[in-house]
Amino acid sequence: MSSRTARTENATSAFDRDHQRNRKREAVLRAAASAFNRRGYANTSLDDIAATLGVSKPTLYQYFSSKQEILYRCHQLALDQGDAGIALAEVDQGTGLDKLVIYLQTYMRGFFGEIGAGPVLTEVDSLTPANRKKVVERRSRISAATTRFIAQGVGDGSIVDCDPKLASLFALSVVNWMAYWYRDDGPNTPDEIMSTFMMLFRSGLARK
């Protein structure tokens, strides 16, 4: 076997190991988020999460150092979706209202599924002070972007004349409240919810 072939095989093997590890981390996050949503963060132990996965508690420590780290990662995943929405909106060539809708729809997707949705995202006070500060700072940046898109819409005439900050609070209140009421087994699908909400955002904010 040539040295080049050996290097290629080693690189492929390392990639496969990383891929498998990431899949197992995601499985732990899904199980943990589901348990947090059902029982609450304080009432869920690492033993509960391990039992759900059918593994031992020491196995969990191969992927996360603590229950607190798992909770923090759940918040980070939801905020990642918000940042993705901002990035998509900023490159769009449409109006401020168009950008706002693109951003909010992308952000909302973070509340659907086994990791992002549910009461787990309301457990901000359960985070350590350092992690809570990071989450609050990221939320503040997302809030500022919402205000910026609305201000752009007011300026280009696509959004009714209003206080961008108050309109931002209105929009984010609607989206963030989903963490309290959305459930996978609810009567409406994610697409139905997003379609209805985007229609209401457009009809409520668009300049007639």
mmCIF file of C-alpha atoms in Angstrom:
data_model
loop_
_atom_site.group_PDB
_atom_site.id
_atom_site.type_symbol
_atom_site.label_atom_id
_atom_site.label_comp_id
_atom_site.label_asym_id
_atom_site.label_seq_id
_atom_site.Cartn_x
_atom_site.Cartn_y
_atom_site.Cartn_z
ATOM 1 C CA MET A 1 0.000 0.000 0.000
ATOM 2 C CA SER A 2 1.388 3.402 -0.972
ATOM 3 C CA SER A 3 1.824 6.157 1.613
ATOM 4 C CA ARG A 4 -0.701 8.275 -0.303
ATOM 5 C CA THR A 5 -3.329 5.509 -0.160
ATOM 6 C CA ALA A 6 -2.651 5.026 3.556
ATOM 7 C CA ARG A 7 -3.115 8.740 4.234
ATOM 8 C CA THR A 8 -6.375 8.746 2.286
ATOM 9 C CA GLU A 9 -7.699 5.752 4.192
ATOM 10 C CA ASN A 10 -6.680 7.277 7.519
ATOM 11 C CA ALA A 11 -8.415 10.539 6.637
ATOM 12 C CA THR A 12 -11.578 8.677 5.596
ATOM 13 C CA SER A 13 -11.522 6.641 8.798
ATOM 14 C CA ALA A 14 -11.142 9.801 10.908
ATOM 15 C CA PHE A 15 -14.030 11.431 9.049
ATOM 16 C CA ASP A 16 -16.236 8.394 9.660
ATOM 17 C CA ARG A 17 -15.374 8.412 13.367
ATOM 18 C CA ASP A 18 -16.202 12.122 13.647
ATOM 19 C CA HIS A 19 -19.460 11.600 11.762
ATOM 20 C CA GLN A 20 -20.487 8.758 14.049
ATOM 21 C CA ARG A 21 -19.581 10.777 17.126
ATOM 22 C CA ASN A 22 -21.633 13.755 15.936
ATOM 23 C CA ARG A 23 -24.620 11.495 15.268
ATOM 24 C CA LYS A 24 -24.382 10.076 18.784
ATOM 25 C CA ARG A 25 -24.133 13.574 20.280
ATOM 26 C CA GLU A 26 -27.259 14.556 18.378
ATOM 27 C CA ALA A 27 -29.043 11.456 19.686
ATOM 28 C CA VAL A 28 -28.185 12.484 23.247
ATOM 29 C CA LEU A 29 -29.437 16.026 22.585
ATOM 30 C CA ARG A 30 -32.720 14.763 21.139
ATOM 31 C CA ALA A 31 -33.317 12.455 24.092
ATOM 32 C CA ALA A 32 -32.379 15.166 26.592
ATOM 33 C CA ALA A 33 -34.519 17.868 24.979
ATOM 34 C CA SER A 34 -37.484 15.517 24.855
ATOM 35 C CA ALA A 35 -37.030 14.648 28.537
ATOM 36 C CA PHE A 36 -36.582 18.302 29.539
ATOM 37 C CA ASN A 37 -39.762 19.218 27.661
ATOM 38 C CA ARG A 38 -41.793 16.464 29.320
ATOM 39 C CA ARG A 39 -40.502 16.648 32.891
ATOM 40 C CA GLY A 40 -38.714 19.971 33.178
ATOM 41 C CA TYR A 41 -34.990 20.515 33.417
ATOM 42 C CA ALA A 42 -34.831 20.274 37.214
ATOM 43 C CA ASN A 43 -36.782 17.008 37.262
ATOM 44 C CA THR A 44 -34.621 15.288 34.634
ATOM 45 C CA SER A 45 -31.362 13.586 35.549
ATOM 46 C CA LEU A 46 -28.570 12.228 33.406
ATOM 47 C CA ASP A 47 -29.711 8.790 34.552
ATOM 48 C CA ASP A 48 -33.124 9.501 32.995
ATOM 49 C CA ILE A 49 -31.497 10.518 29.712
ATOM 50 C CA ALA A 50 -29.215 7.476 29.733
ATOM 51 C CA ALA A 51 -32.185 5.185 30.390
ATOM 52 C CA THR A 52 -34.069 6.706 27.459
ATOM 53 C CA LEU A 53 -31.135 5.925 25.170
ATOM 54 C CA GLY A 54 -30.513 2.515 26.684
ATOM 55 C CA VAL A 55 -26.925 3.362 27.611
ATOM 56 C CA SER A 56 -25.011 3.814 30.848
ATOM 57 C CA LYS A 57 -24.504 7.188 32.482
ATOM 58 C CA PRO A 58 -20.703 7.062 31.956
ATOM 59 C CA THR A 59 -21.398 6.716 28.230
ATOM 60 C CA LEU A 60 -23.072 10.138 28.233
ATOM 61 C CA TYR A 61 -19.928 11.697 29.655
ATOM 62 C CA GLN A 62 -18.148 10.726 26.435
ATOM 63 C CA TYR A 63 -20.248 13.368 24.660
ATOM 64 C CA PHE A 64 -21.210 15.956 27.286
ATOM 65 C CA SER A 65 -19.581 16.857 30.579
ATOM 66 C CA SER A 66 -22.832 17.663 32.406
ATOM 67 C CA LYS A 67 -26.585 18.149 32.156
ATOM 68 C CA GLN A 68 -25.891 21.872 32.148
ATOM 69 C CA GLU A 69 -23.798 21.565 28.984
ATOM 70 C CA ILE A 70 -26.659 19.716 27.280
ATOM 71 C CA LEU A 71 -29.124 22.482 28.192
ATOM 72 C CA TYR A 72 -26.719 25.132 26.932
ATOM 73 C CA ARG A 73 -26.267 23.279 23.645
ATOM 74 C CA CYS A 74 -30.044 23.109 23.151
ATOM 75 C CA HIS A 75 -30.188 26.904 23.463
ATOM 76 C CA GLN A 76 -27.246 27.307 21.106
ATOM 77 C CA LEU A 77 -28.956 25.235 18.406
ATOM 78 C CA ALA A 78 -32.061 27.429 18.514
ATOM 79 C CA LEU A 79 -29.956 30.594 18.379
ATOM 80 C CA ASP A 80 -27.952 29.160 15.480
ATOM 81 C CA GLN A 81 -31.228 29.040 13.571
ATOM 82 C CA GLY A 82 -31.824 32.703 14.359
ATOM 83 C CA ASP A 83 -28.368 33.625 13.073
ATOM 84 C CA ALA A 84 -29.024 31.579 9.924
ATOM 85 C CA GLY A 85 -32.205 33.562 9.351
ATOM 86 C CA ILE A 86 -30.328 36.846 9.723
ATOM 87 C CA ALA A 87 -27.691 35.720 7.217
ATOM 88 C CA LEU A 88 -30.340 34.726 4.643
ATOM 89 C CA ALA A 89 -32.238 37.967 5.097
ATOM 90 C CA GLU A 90 -29.174 40.168 4.766
ATOM 91 C CA VAL A 91 -28.268 38.787 1.328
ATOM 92 C CA ASP A 92 -31.848 39.008 0.033
ATOM 93 C CA GLN A 93 -32.452 41.834 -2.437
ATOM 94 C CA GLY A 94 -36.074 42.425 -1.375
ATOM 95 C CA THR A 95 -37.710 45.012 0.845
ATOM 96 C CA GLY A 96 -37.347 45.307 4.571
ATOM 97 C CA LEU A 97 -40.614 43.396 4.950
ATOM 98 C CA ASP A 98 -39.310 40.619 2.689
ATOM 99 C CA LYS A 99 -36.144 40.386 4.782
ATOM 100 C CA LEU A 100 -38.137 40.296 8.007
ATOM 101 C CA VAL A 101 -40.347 37.455 6.774
ATOM 102 C CA ILE A 102 -37.361 35.413 5.529
ATOM 103 C CA TYR A 103 -35.607 35.888 8.844
ATOM 104 C CA LEU A 104 -38.632 35.091 11.041
ATOM 105 C CA GLN A 105 -39.581 32.013 9.039
ATOM 106 C CA THR A 106 -36.053 30.615 9.285
ATOM 107 C CA TYR A 107 -35.878 31.405 13.001
ATOM 108 C CA MET A 108 -39.230 29.694 13.585
ATOM 109 C CA ARG A 109 -37.906 26.456 12.131
ATOM 110 C CA GLY A 110 -35.646 26.244 15.164
ATOM 111 C CA PHE A 111 -38.702 25.705 17.351
ATOM 112 C CA PHE A 112 -39.817 22.631 15.449
ATOM 113 C CA GLY A 113 -38.369 19.169 15.853
ATOM 114 C CA GLU A 114 -37.009 17.220 18.769
ATOM 115 C CA ILE A 115 -34.220 19.587 19.796
ATOM 116 C CA GLY A 116 -35.393 23.134 19.272
ATOM 117 C CA ALA A 117 -39.015 23.081 20.364
ATOM 118 C CA GLY A 118 -40.657 23.211 23.709
ATOM 119 C CA PRO A 119 -40.199 24.474 27.259
ATOM 120 C CA VAL A 120 -36.486 23.605 27.268
ATOM 121 C CA LEU A 121 -35.871 26.988 25.592
ATOM 122 C CA THR A 122 -37.549 28.822 28.474
ATOM 123 C CA GLU A 123 -35.046 27.404 30.962
ATOM 124 C CA VAL A 124 -32.693 30.375 30.684
ATOM 125 C CA ASP A 125 -32.490 30.859 34.458
ATOM 126 C CA SER A 126 -31.312 27.254 34.830
ATOM 127 C CA LEU A 127 -28.131 28.028 32.890
ATOM 128 C CA THR A 128 -24.914 28.850 34.696
ATOM 129 C CA PRO A 129 -24.239 32.608 34.957
ATOM 130 C CA ALA A 130 -21.553 32.401 32.260
ATOM 131 C CA ASN A 131 -23.746 30.446 29.828
ATOM 132 C CA ARG A 132 -26.775 32.585 30.612
ATOM 133 C CA LYS A 133 -24.769 35.687 29.717
ATOM 134 C CA LYS A 134 -23.768 34.184 26.365
ATOM 135 C CA VAL A 135 -27.355 33.200 25.544
ATOM 136 C CA VAL A 136 -28.740 36.608 26.533
ATOM 137 C CA GLU A 137 -26.082 38.375 24.452
ATOM 138 C CA ARG A 138 -26.932 36.281 21.381
ATOM 139 C CA ARG A 139 -30.642 36.913 21.908
ATOM 140 C CA SER A 140 -29.900 40.636 22.083
ATOM 141 C CA ARG A 141 -28.099 40.511 18.729
ATOM 142 C CA ILE A 142 -31.048 38.669 17.190
ATOM 143 C CA SER A 143 -33.431 41.263 18.629
ATOM 144 C CA ALA A 144 -31.301 44.080 17.201
ATOM 145 C CA ALA A 145 -31.398 42.471 13.747
ATOM 146 C CA THR A 146 -35.197 42.241 13.924
ATOM 147 C CA THR A 147 -35.397 45.939 14.735
ATOM 148 C CA ARG A 148 -32.995 46.709 11.877
ATOM 149 C CA PHE A 149 -35.071 44.847 9.273
ATOM 150 C CA ILE A 150 -38.248 46.582 10.443
ATOM 151 C CA ALA A 151 -36.553 49.973 10.367
ATOM 152 C CA GLN A 152 -35.439 49.246 6.811
ATOM 153 C CA GLY A 153 -39.011 48.331 5.895
ATOM 154 C CA VAL A 154 -40.352 51.532 7.395
ATOM 155 C CA GLY A 155 -37.734 53.457 5.455
ATOM 156 C CA ASP A 156 -38.432 51.801 2.085
ATOM 157 C CA GLY A 157 -42.208 51.974 2.557
ATOM 158 C CA SER A 158 -42.878 48.238 2.726
ATOM 159 C CA ILE A 159 -43.756 48.344 6.448
ATOM 160 C CA VAL A 160 -46.326 50.633 8.010
ATOM 161 C CA ASP A 161 -44.937 53.658 9.840
ATOM 162 C CA CYS A 162 -44.265 52.431 13.386
ATOM 163 C CA ASP A 163 -41.688 52.284 16.154
ATOM 164 C CA PRO A 164 -39.250 49.569 14.927
ATOM 165 C CA LYS A 165 -38.323 48.582 18.479
ATOM 166 C CA LEU A 166 -41.945 48.023 19.527
ATOM 167 C CA ALA A 167 -42.682 46.168 16.292
ATOM 168 C CA SER A 168 -39.622 44.000 16.953
ATOM 169 C CA LEU A 169 -40.892 43.145 20.430
ATOM 170 C CA PHE A 170 -44.242 42.215 18.902
ATOM 171 C CA ALA A 171 -42.711 39.927 16.256
ATOM 172 C CA LEU A 172 -40.277 38.182 18.600
ATOM 173 C CA SER A 173 -42.942 37.754 21.275
ATOM 174 C CA VAL A 174 -45.068 35.842 18.771
ATOM 175 C CA VAL A 175 -42.180 33.593 17.739
ATOM 176 C CA ASN A 176 -40.656 33.016 21.182
ATOM 177 C CA TRP A 177 -44.025 32.205 22.731
ATOM 178 C CA MET A 178 -44.090 29.092 20.559
ATOM 179 C CA ALA A 179 -41.655 27.502 23.001
ATOM 180 C CA TYR A 180 -44.487 27.428 25.547
ATOM 181 C CA TRP A 181 -47.305 26.019 23.442
ATOM 182 C CA TYR A 182 -45.959 24.124 20.416
ATOM 183 C CA ARG A 183 -45.990 20.324 20.627
ATOM 184 C CA ASP A 184 -45.115 17.760 17.964
ATOM 185 C CA ASP A 185 -48.460 16.033 18.468
ATOM 186 C CA GLY A 186 -50.482 19.262 18.193
ATOM 187 C CA PRO A 187 -53.287 19.834 15.670
ATOM 188 C CA ASN A 188 -51.193 21.914 13.232
ATOM 189 C CA THR A 189 -48.105 20.985 11.251
ATOM 190 C CA PRO A 190 -45.006 23.221 11.283
ATOM 191 C CA ASP A 191 -45.712 24.283 7.689
ATOM 192 C CA GLU A 192 -49.285 25.254 8.577
ATOM 193 C CA ILE A 193 -48.111 27.307 11.540
ATOM 194 C CA MET A 194 -45.374 29.071 9.586
ATOM 195 C CA SER A 195 -47.655 29.782 6.633
ATOM 196 C CA THR A 196 -50.334 31.305 8.861
ATOM 197 C CA PHE A 197 -47.885 33.318 10.935
ATOM 198 C CA MET A 198 -46.096 34.718 7.876
ATOM 199 C CA MET A 199 -49.453 35.739 6.383
ATOM 200 C CA LEU A 200 -50.363 37.508 9.618
ATOM 201 C CA PHE A 201 -46.980 39.222 9.842
ATOM 202 C CA ARG A 202 -47.319 40.487 6.279
ATOM 203 C CA SER A 203 -50.918 41.624 6.628
ATOM 204 C CA GLY A 204 -50.265 43.277 9.988
ATOM 205 C CA LEU A 205 -47.034 45.080 9.118
ATOM 206 C CA ALA A 206 -47.336 45.794 5.384
ATOM 207 C CA ARG A 207 -48.068 49.359 4.348
ATOM 208 C CA LYS A 208 -51.432 49.363 2.599
#
